[in-house]
C-alpha positions as MATLAB code, in Angstrom:
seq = 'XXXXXXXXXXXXXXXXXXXXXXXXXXXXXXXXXXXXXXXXXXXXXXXXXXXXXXXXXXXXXXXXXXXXXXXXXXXXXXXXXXXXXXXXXXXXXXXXXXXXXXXXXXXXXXXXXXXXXXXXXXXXXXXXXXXXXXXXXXXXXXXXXXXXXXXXXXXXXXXXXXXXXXXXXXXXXXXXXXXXXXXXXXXXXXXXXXXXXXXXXXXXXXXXXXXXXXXXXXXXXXXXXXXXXXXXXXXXXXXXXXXXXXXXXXXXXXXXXXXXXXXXXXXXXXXXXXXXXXXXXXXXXXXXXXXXXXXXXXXXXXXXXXXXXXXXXXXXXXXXXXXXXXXXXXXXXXXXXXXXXXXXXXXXXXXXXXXXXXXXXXXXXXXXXXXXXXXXXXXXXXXXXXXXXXXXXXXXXXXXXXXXXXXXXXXXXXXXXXXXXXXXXXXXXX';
ca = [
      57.491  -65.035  138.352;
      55.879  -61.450  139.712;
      57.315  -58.534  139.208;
      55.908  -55.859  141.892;
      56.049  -52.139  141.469;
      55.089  -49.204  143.058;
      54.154  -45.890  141.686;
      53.551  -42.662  143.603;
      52.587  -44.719  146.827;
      49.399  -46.316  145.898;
      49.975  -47.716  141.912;
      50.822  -51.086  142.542;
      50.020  -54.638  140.494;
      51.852  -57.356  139.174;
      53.446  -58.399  136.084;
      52.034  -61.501  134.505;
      54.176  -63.562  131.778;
      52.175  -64.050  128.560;
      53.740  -66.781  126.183;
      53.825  -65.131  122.926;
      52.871  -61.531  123.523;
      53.218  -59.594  119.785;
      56.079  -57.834  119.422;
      55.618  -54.047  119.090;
      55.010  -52.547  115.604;
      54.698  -49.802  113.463;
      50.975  -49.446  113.016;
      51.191  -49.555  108.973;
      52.790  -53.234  108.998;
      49.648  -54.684  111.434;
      47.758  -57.219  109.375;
      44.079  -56.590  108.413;
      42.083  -59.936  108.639;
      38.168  -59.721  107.908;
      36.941  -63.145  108.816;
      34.537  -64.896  106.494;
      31.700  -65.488  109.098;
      30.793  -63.196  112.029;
      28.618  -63.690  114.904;
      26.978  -63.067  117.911;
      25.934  -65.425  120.372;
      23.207  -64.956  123.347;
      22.464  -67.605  126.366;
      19.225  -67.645  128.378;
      20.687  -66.105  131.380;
      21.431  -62.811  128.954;
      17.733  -62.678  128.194;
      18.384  -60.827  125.188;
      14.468  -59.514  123.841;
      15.277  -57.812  120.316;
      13.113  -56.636  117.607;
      14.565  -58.283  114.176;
      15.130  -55.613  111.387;
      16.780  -57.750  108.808;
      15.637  -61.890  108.114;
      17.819  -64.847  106.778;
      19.268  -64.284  103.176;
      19.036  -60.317  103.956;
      22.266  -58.846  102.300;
      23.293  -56.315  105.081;
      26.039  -53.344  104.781;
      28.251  -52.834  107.556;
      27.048  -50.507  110.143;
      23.364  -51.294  109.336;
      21.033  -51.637  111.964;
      20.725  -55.408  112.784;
      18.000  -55.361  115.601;
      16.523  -52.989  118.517;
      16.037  -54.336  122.262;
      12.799  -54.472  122.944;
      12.736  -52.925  126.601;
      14.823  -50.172  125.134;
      14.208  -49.744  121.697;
      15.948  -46.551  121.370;
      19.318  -48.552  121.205;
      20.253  -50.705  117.672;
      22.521  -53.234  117.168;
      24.573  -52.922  114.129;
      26.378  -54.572  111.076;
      29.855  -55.353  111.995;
      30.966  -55.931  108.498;
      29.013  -56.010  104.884;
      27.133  -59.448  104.099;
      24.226  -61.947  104.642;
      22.531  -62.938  107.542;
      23.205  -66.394  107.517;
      21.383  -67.343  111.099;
      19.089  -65.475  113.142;
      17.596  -67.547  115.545;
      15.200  -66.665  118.649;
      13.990  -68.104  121.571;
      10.163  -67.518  122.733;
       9.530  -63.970  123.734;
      11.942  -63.261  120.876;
      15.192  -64.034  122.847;
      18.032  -63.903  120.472;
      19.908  -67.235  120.371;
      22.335  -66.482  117.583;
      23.024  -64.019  114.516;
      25.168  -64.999  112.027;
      26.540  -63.296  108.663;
      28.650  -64.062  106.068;
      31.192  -61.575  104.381;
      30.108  -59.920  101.366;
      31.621  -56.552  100.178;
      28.990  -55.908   97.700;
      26.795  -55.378  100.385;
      28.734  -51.860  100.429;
      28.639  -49.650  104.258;
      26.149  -47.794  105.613;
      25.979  -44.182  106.394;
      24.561  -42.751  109.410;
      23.267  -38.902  109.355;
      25.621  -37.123  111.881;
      23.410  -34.112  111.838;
      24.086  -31.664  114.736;
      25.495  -34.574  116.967;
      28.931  -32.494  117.849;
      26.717  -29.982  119.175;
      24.143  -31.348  120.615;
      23.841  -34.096  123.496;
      20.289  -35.321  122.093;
      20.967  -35.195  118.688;
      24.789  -37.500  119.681;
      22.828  -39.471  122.135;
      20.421  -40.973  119.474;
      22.887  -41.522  116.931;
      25.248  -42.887  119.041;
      21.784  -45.232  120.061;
      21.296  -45.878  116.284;
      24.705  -47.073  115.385;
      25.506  -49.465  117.758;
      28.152  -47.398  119.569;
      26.002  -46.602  122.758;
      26.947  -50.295  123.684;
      30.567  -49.082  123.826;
      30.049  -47.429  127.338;
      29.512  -49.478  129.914;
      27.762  -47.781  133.233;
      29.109  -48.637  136.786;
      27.401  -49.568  138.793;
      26.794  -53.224  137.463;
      28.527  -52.877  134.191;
      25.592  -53.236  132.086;
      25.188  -50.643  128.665;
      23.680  -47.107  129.772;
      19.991  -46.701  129.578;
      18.932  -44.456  127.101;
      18.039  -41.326  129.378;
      20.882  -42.050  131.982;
      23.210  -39.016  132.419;
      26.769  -40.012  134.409;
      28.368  -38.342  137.042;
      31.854  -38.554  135.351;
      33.171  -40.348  132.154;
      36.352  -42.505  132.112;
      38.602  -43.025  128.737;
      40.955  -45.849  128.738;
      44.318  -45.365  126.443;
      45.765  -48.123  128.254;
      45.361  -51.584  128.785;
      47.227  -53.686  130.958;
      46.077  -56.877  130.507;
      48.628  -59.156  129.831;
      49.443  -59.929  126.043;
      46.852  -56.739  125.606;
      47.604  -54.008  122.433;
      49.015  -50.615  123.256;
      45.193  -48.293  122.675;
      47.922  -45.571  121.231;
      48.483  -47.907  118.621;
      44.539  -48.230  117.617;
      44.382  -44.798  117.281;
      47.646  -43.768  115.752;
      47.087  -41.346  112.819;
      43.455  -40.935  113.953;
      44.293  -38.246  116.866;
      42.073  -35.428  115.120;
      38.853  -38.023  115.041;
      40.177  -38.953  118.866;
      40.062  -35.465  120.156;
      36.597  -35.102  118.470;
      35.189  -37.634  119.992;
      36.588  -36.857  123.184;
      34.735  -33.599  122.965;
      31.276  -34.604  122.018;
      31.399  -37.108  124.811;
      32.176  -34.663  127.124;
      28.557  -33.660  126.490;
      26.738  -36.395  128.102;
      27.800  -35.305  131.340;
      28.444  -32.140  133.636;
      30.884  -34.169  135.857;
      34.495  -34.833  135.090;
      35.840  -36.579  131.772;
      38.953  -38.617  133.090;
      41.192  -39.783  130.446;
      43.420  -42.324  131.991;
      47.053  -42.965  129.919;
      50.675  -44.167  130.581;
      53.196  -41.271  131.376;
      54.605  -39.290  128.508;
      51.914  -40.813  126.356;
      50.085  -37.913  125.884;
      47.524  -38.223  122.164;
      45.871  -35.346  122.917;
      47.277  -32.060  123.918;
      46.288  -30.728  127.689;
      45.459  -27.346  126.090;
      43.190  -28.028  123.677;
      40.847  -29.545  126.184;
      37.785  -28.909  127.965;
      38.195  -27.640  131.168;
      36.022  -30.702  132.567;
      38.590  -33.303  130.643;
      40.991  -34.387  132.988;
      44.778  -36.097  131.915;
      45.526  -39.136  134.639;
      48.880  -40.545  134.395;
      48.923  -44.169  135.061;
      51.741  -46.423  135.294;
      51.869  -49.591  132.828;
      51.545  -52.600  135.427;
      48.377  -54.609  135.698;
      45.762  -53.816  136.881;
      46.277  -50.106  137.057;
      44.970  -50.367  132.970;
      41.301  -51.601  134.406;
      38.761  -48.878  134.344;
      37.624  -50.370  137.591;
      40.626  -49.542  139.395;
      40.640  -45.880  138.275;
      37.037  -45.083  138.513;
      37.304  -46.390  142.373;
      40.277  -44.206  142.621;
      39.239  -41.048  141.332;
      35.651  -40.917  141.244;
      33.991  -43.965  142.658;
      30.426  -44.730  141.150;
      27.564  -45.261  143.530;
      23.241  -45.619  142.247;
      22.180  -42.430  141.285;
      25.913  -41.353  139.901;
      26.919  -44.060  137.162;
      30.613  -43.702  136.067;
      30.290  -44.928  132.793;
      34.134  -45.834  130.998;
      35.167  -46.604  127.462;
      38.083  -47.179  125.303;
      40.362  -44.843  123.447;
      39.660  -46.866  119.756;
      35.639  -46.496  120.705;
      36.087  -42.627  121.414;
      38.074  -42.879  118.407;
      35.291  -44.577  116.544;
      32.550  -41.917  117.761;
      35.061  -39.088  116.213;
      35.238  -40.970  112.759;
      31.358  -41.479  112.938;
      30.613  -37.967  113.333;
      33.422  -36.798  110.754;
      31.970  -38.885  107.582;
      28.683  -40.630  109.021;
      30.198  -44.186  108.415;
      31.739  -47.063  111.186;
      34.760  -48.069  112.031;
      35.085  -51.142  109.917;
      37.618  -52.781  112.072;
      39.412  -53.348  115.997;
      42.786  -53.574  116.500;
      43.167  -57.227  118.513;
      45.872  -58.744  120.075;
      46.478  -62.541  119.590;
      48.801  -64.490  122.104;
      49.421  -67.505  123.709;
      51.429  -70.409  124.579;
      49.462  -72.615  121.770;
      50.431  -70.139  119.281;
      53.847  -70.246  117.134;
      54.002  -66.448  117.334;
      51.983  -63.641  118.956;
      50.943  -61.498  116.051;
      48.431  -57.808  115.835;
      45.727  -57.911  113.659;
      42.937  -55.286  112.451;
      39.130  -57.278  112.506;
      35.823  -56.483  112.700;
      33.444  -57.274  115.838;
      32.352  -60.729  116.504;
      34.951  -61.979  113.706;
      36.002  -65.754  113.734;
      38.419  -66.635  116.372;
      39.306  -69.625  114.425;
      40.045  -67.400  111.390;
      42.032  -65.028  113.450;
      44.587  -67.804  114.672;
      44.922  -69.353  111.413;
      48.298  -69.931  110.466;
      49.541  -69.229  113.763;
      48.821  -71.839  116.099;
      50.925  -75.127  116.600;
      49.863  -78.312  116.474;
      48.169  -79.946  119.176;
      45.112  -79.738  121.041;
      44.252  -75.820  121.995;
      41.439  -73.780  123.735;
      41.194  -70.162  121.924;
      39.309  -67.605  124.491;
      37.782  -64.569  123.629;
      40.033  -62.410  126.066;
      42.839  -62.590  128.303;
      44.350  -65.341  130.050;
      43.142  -63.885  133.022;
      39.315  -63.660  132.355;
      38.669  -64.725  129.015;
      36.634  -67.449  128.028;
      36.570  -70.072  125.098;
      34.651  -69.218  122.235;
      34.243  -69.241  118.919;
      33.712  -66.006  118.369;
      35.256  -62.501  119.420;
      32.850  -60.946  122.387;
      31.575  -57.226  122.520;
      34.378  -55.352  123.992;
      36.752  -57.748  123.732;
      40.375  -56.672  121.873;
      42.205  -59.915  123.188;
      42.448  -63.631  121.981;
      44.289  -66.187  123.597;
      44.717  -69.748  122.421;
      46.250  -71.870  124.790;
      47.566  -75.112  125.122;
      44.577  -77.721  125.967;
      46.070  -80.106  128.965;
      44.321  -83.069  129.694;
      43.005  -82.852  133.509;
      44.552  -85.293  136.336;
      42.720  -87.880  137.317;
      43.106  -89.758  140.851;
      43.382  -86.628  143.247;
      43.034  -87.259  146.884;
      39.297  -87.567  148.075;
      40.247  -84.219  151.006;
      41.024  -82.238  148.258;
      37.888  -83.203  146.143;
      35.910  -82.860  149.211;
      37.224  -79.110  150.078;
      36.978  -78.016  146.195;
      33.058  -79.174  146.454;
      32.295  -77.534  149.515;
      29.721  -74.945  149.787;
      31.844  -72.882  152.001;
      34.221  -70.502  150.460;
      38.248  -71.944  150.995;
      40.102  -69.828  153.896;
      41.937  -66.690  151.447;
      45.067  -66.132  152.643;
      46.750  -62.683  153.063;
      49.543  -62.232  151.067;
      51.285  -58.795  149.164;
      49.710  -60.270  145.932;
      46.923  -60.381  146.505;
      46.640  -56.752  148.095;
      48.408  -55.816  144.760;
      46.308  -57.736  142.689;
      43.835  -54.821  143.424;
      45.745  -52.315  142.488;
      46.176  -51.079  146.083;
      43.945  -48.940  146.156;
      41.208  -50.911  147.509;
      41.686  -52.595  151.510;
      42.317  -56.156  149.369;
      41.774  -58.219  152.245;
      38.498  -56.863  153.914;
      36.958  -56.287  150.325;
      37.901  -60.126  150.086;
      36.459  -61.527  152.515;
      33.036  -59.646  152.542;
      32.742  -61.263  149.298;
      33.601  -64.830  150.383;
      30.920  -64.022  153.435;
      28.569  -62.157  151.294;
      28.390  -59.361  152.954;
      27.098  -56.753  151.162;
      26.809  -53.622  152.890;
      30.885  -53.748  153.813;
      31.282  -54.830  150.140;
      29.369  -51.278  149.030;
      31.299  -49.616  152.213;
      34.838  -50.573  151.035;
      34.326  -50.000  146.783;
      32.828  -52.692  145.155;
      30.352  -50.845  143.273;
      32.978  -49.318  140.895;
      33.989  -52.935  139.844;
      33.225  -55.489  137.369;
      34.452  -59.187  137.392;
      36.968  -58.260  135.063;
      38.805  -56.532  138.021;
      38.992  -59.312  140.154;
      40.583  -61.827  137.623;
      43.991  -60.979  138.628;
      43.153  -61.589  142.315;
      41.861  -65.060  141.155;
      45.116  -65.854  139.506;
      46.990  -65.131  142.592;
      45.169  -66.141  145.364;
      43.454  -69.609  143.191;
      40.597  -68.827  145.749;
      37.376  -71.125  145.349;
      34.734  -70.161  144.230;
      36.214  -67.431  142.094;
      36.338  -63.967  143.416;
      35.409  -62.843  140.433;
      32.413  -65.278  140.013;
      31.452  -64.123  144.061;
      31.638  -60.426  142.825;
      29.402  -61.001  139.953;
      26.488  -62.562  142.246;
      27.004  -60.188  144.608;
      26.388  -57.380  142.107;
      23.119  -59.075  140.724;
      21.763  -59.711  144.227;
      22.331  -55.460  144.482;
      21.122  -54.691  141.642;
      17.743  -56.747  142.032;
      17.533  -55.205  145.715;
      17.811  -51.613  144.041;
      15.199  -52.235  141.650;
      13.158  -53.713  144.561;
];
């Protein structure tokens, strides 16, 4: 069951049950779990071109650089923990397939020279590029990682999430608030526009008066999905080509501090794991691209079980955790049913969209802040120029996931939004 709520007129969203959410903790009893392989997967349609730095049977420290793209080679990829690369395997025109390593803490961490990088928005924009932590912004329009020389219009800091089953950001950073506010100002420095730092009332880790004057406090109520960047960038300061928003979250600002403090990586992400195939819901500390299989060990039941990198909402099965991702979900695997009426097969095949039908939830599974309906229905159509008229250029799939939970529209919303995006962005290029 939905539970609505309002908040100041326009902060509306729904409440969706999670089976095993983890209880709240104090953040010295969360579990650290480095898993024993870690990896990072690539499909065709990525089209990932790197540059290799390291070869199988390379021992590797953690934050070392791993690879550089080869269209922008300013920008590594780095270690997420210390080992061996196990796999690295391309594709012709050196499109990475898979990189693998295993965990070795001999392999010791590496340490990155933060130079003038506080000071200085070149000097923080290439080591930000060499560590691997420029792929923690992502730039709206499109959502893809910022090109090198791209400047924003406005930044957007996310110390809430409100996914459901998702970890409280304040507890990621908890005891780190010095490194926070550090990072918070040196980011402030890759743009002239606005620095919007979005967080649930009276949960305030950084004090209003210490601030820049271009850093912004939003208060934002805990309901989903008020906690998307999405929804806030349309909000407050909707992105458009030529003015990228780019947003991040609070334990990635958190991580740039810590960088530019002692030179070295955060060595771990605070993840939450949930889930109706799960005994219990539990927190747990773990480096990028860790083993889901080794995160849900000991906690699942038996039976068959799907574990997605994500939420329930939009994650997807894997075996491994995703860039960005701080969610896993493992839920109960049900076997399909067979001998559904041939109408319905027919209307779940058919090329044109199913009618969407308006409803409160659905206008509140955009937060309300977008015209739900209209925005819904250009993408069903395709249309693109109402599409760009009524927001969607501030959002990503990820904010449409709700609205395909509620509505159970076909094709997915979210998957219409997606090609909708591409087709803009290849006409913008064009």
């Amino acid at each position: 069951m939905w539970t609505q709520a309002w908040a100041r007129g326009l902060s509306r969203g729904l409440d969706v049950p999670v089976a095993n959410a983890p209880a709240p903790v104090e953040p010295a009893e969360i579990e650290t779990r480095i898993s024993e392989e870690a990896a990072l997967l690539a499909s065709a349609e990525d089209d990932l071109r790197i540059e290799p730095l390291v070869a199988r049977g390379d021992s590797v420290a953690q934050g070392a650089p791993l690879f550089r793209f080869r269209r922008h080679p300013e920008v590594a990829i780095t270690a997420p923990m210390a080992g061996m690369v196990a796999h690295l395997d391309l594709d012709l025109g050196h499109r990475l397939r898979r990189i693998a390593l295993f965990h070795d803490d001999g392999a010791g961490r590496y340490r990155h020279d933060p130079g003038a990088a506080a000071q200085e928005p070149a000097a923080l924009r290439r080591l930000l590029q060499d560590s691997g932590l420029w792929q923690a912004f992502r730039s709206r329009p499109f959502g893809r990682f910022p090109l090198p020389a791209e400047v924003p219009a406005a930044l957007c800091v996310m110390v809430l999430d409100t996914r459901p089953g998702a970890a409280d950001p304040r507890l990621a950073i908890a005891g780190g608030e010095r490194a926070f506010e550090i990072g918070v100002r040196a980011i402030s420095q890759l743009t002239e526009g606005p620095v919007l730092i979005c967080q649930e009332a009276g949960a305030e880790v950084i004090a209003r008066n210490i601030l820049p004057r271009r850093v912004k406090i939003l208060t934002v109520p805990r309901i989903h999905p008020q906690g998307l960047a999405g929804v806030q960038v349309h909000r407050h300061f909707p992105a458009r080509p030529g003015a990228p928003v780019w947003d991040i979250g609070a334990e990635d600002v958190l991580a740039i501090g810590e960088l530019l403090e002692t030179g070295y990586l955060r060595q771990t992400r605070l993840v939450s794991v949930s889930g109706d195939a799960l005994r219990e819901g539990r927190l747990i500390r773990t480096q990028p691209w860790a083993d889901l299989r080794g995160l849900c060990r000991g906690l699942l039941r038996p039976g068959p079980s799907a574990i997605l990198s994500g939420s329930l909402l939009e994650g997807q099965e894997a075996r491994w955790l995703r860039p960005g991702d701080r969610q896993v979900t493992a839920r109960v695997r049900r076997e399909r049913k067979e001998g559904a009426h041939w109408f319905r097969s027919a209307l779940s095949r058919a090329s044109r969209p199913l009618p969407l039908i308006p409803t409160a939830a659905a206008d509140q599974a955009l937060g309300g802040g977008v015209a739900a309906m209209p925005l819904l229905r250009a993408l069903s159509s395709g249309d693109a120029e109402t599409a760009i008229r009524l927001g969607v250029l501030s959002l990503l799939p990820e904010d449409l996931a709700l609205a395909d939970y509620v509505t159970c529209a076909q094709p997915a919303l979210s998957a219409l939004l997606a090609g909708l995006l591409e087709r803009i962005e290849q006409e913008e290029v064009a």
